[in-house]
mmCIF file with all atom_site columns, C-alpha atoms in Angstrom:
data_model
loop_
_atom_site.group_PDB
_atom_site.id
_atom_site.type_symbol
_atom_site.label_atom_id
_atom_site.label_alt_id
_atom_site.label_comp_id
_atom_site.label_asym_id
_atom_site.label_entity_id
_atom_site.label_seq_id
_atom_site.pdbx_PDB_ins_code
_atom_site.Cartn_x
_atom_site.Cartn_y
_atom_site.Cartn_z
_atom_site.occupancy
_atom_site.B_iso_or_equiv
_atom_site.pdbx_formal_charge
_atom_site.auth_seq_id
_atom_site.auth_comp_id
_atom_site.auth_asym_id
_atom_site.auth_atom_id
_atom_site.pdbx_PDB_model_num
ATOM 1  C CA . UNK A 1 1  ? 0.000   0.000   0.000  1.00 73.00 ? 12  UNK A CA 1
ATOM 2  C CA . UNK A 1 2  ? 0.801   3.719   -0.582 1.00 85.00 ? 13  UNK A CA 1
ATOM 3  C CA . UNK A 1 3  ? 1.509   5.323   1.783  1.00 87.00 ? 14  UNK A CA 1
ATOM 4  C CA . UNK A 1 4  ? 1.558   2.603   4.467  1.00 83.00 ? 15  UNK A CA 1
ATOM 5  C CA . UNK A 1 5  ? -1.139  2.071   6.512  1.00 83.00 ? 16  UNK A CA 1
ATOM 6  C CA . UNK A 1 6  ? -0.559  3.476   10.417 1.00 87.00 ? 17  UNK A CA 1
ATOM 7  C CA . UNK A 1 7  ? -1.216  0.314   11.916 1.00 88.00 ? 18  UNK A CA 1
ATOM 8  C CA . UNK A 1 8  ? 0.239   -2.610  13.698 1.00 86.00 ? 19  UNK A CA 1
ATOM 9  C CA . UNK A 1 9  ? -1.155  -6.056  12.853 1.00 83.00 ? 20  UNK A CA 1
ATOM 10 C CA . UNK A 1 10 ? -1.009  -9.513  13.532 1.00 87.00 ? 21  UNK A CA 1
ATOM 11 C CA . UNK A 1 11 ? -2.180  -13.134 13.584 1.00 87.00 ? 22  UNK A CA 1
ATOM 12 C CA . UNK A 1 12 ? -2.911  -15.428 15.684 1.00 91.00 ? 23  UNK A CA 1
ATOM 13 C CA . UNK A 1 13 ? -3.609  -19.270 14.918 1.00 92.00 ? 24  UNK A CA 1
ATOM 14 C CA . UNK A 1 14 ? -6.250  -20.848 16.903 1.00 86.00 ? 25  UNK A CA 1
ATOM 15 C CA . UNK A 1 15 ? -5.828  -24.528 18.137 1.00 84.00 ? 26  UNK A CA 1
ATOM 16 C CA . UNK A 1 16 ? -8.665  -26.639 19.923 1.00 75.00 ? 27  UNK A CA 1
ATOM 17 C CA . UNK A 1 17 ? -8.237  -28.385 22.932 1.00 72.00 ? 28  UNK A CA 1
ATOM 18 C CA . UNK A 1 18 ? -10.738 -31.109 22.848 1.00 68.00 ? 29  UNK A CA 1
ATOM 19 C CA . UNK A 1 19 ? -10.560 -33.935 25.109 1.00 68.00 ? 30  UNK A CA 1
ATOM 20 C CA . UNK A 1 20 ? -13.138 -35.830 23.524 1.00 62.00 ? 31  UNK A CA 1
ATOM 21 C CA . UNK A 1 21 ? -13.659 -35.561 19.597 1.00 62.00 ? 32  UNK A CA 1
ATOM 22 C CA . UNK A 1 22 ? -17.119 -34.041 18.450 1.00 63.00 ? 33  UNK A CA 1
ATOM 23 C CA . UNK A 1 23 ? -19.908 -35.785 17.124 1.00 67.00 ? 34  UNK A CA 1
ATOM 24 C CA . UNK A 1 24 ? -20.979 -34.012 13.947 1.00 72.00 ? 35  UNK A CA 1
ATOM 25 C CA . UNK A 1 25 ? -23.896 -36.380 13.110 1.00 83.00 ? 36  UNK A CA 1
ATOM 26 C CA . UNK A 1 26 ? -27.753 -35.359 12.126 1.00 88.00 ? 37  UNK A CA 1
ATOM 27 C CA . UNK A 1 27 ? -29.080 -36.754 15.408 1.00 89.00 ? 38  UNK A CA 1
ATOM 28 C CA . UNK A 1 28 ? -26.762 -34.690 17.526 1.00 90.00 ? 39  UNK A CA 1
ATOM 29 C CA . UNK A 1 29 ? -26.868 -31.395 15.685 1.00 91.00 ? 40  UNK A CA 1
ATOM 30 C CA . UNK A 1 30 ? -30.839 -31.860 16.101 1.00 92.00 ? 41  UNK A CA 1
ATOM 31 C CA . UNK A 1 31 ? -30.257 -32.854 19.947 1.00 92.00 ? 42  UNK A CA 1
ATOM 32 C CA . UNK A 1 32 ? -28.297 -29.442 20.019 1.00 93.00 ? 43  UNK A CA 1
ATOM 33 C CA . UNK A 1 33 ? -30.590 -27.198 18.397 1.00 94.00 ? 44  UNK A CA 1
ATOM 34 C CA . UNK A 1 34 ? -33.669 -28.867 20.645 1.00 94.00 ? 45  UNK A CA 1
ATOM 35 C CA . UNK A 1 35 ? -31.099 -27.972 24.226 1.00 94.00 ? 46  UNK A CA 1
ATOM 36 C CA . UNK A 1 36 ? -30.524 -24.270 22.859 1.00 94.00 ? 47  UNK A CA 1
ATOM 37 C CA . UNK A 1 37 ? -34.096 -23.597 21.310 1.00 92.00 ? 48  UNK A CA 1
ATOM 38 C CA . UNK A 1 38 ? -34.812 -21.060 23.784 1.00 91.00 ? 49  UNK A CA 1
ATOM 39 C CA . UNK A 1 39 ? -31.875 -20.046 25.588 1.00 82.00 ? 50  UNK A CA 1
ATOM 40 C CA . UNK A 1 40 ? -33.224 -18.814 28.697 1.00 87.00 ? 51  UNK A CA 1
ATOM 41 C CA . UNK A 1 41 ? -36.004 -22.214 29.412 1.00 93.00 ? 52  UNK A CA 1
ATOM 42 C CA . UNK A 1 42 ? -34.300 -24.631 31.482 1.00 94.00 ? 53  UNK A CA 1
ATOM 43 C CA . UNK A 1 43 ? -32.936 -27.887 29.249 1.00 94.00 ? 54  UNK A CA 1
ATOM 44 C CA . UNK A 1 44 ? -35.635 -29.823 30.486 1.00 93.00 ? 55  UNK A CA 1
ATOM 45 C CA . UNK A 1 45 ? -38.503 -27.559 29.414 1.00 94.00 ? 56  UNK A CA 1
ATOM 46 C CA . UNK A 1 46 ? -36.265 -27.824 25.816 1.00 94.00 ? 57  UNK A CA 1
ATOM 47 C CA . UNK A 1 47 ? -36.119 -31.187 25.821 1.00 93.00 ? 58  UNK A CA 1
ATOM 48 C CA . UNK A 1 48 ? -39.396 -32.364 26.784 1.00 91.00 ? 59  UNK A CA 1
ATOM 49 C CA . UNK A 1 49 ? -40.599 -31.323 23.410 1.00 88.00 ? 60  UNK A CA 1
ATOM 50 C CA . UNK A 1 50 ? -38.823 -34.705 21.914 1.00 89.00 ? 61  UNK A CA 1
ATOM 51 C CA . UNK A 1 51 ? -38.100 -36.747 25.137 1.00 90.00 ? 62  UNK A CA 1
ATOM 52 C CA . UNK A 1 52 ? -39.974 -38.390 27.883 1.00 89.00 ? 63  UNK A CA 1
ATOM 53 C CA . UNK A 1 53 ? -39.962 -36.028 30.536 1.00 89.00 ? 64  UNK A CA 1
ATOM 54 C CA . UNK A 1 54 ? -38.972 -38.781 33.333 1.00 91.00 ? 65  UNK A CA 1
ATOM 55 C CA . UNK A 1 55 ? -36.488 -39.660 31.676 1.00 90.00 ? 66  UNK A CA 1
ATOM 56 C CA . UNK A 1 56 ? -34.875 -36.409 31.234 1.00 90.00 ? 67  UNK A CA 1
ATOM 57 C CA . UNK A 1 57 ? -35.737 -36.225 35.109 1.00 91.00 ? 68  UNK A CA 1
ATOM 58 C CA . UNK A 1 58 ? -33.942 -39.468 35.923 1.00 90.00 ? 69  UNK A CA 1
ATOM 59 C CA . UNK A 1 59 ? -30.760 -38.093 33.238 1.00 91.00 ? 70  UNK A CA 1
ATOM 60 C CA . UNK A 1 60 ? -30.404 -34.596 35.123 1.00 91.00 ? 71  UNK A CA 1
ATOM 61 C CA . UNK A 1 61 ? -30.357 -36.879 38.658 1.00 92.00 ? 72  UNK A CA 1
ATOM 62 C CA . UNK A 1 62 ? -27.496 -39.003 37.211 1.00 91.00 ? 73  UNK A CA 1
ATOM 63 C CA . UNK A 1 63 ? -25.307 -36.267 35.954 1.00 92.00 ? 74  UNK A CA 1
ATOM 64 C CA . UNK A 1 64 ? -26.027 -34.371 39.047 1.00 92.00 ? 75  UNK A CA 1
ATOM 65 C CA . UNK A 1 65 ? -27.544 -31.907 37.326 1.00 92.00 ? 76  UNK A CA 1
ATOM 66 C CA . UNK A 1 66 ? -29.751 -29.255 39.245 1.00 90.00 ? 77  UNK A CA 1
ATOM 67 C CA . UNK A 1 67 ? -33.520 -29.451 37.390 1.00 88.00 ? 78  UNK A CA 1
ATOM 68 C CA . UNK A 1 68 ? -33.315 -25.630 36.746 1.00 92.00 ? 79  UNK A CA 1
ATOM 69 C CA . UNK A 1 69 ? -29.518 -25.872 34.779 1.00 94.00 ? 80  UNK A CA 1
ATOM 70 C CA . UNK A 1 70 ? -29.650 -24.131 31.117 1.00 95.00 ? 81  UNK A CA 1
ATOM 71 C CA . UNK A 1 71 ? -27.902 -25.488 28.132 1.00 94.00 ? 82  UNK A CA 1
ATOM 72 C CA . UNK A 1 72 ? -25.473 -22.287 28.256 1.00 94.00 ? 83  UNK A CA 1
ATOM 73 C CA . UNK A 1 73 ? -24.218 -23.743 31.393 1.00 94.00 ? 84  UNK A CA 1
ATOM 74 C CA . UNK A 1 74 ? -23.270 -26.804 30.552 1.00 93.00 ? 85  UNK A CA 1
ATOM 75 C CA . UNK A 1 75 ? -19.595 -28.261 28.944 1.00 91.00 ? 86  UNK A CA 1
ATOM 76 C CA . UNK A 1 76 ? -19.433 -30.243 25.669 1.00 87.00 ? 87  UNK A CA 1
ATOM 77 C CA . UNK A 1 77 ? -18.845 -33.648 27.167 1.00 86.00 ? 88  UNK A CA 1
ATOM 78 C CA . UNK A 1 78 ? -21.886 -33.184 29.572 1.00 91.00 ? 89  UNK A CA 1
ATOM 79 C CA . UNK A 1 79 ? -23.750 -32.454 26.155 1.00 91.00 ? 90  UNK A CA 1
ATOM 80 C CA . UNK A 1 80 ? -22.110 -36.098 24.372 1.00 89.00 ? 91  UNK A CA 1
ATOM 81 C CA . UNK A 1 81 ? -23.130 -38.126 27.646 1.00 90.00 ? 92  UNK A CA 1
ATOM 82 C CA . UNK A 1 82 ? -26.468 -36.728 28.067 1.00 92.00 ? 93  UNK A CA 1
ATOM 83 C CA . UNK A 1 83 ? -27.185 -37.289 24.257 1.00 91.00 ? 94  UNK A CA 1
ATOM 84 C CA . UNK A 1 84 ? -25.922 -40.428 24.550 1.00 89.00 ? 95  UNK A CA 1
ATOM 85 C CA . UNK A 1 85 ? -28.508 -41.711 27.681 1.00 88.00 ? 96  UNK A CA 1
ATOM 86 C CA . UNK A 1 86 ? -31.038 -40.434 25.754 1.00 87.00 ? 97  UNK A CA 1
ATOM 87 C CA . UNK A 1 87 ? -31.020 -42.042 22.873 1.00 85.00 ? 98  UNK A CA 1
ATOM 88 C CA . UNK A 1 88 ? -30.241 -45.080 24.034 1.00 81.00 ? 99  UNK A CA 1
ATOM 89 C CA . UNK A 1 89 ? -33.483 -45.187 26.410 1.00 66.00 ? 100 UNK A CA 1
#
């Protein structure tokens, strides 16, 4: 450029950390979207929608998960186990 921009830059590269790899199939993705529907309900007022509500009752007292927790709050393997004891009910 002419004259030379007055400006410092840089980059940065961006690595993930993930301790346990993702799970980028349909059923998931649509388990995610159902959890973050509408951010501020709880995740079982999300998921009853699609699941049994006792047994998302009996998940959230397995994981030790208060009823009133939000998807927002949660970490991505809590999201891989829970999806996984639900769909194998």
């Amino acid at each position: 450029f002419f004259p030379p921009p007055k400006v410092m830059s840089s980059f940065i590269q961006l690595t993930p950390n993930l301790k346990e790899p993702l799970i980028l199939d349909q059923t998931f993705i649509s388990f995610l979207k159902v959890c973050f529907k509408q951010k501020r309900k709880t995740l079982s007022n999300n998921l009853k929608a699609s699941y049994n509500l006792e047994d998302i009752e009996n998940m959230l007292k397995k994981f030790n998960l208060f009823d009133k927790v939000r998807a927002e709050e949660l970490e991505q393997a809590q999201f891989v186990s829970l999806f996984h004891h639900l769909t194998s009910i």
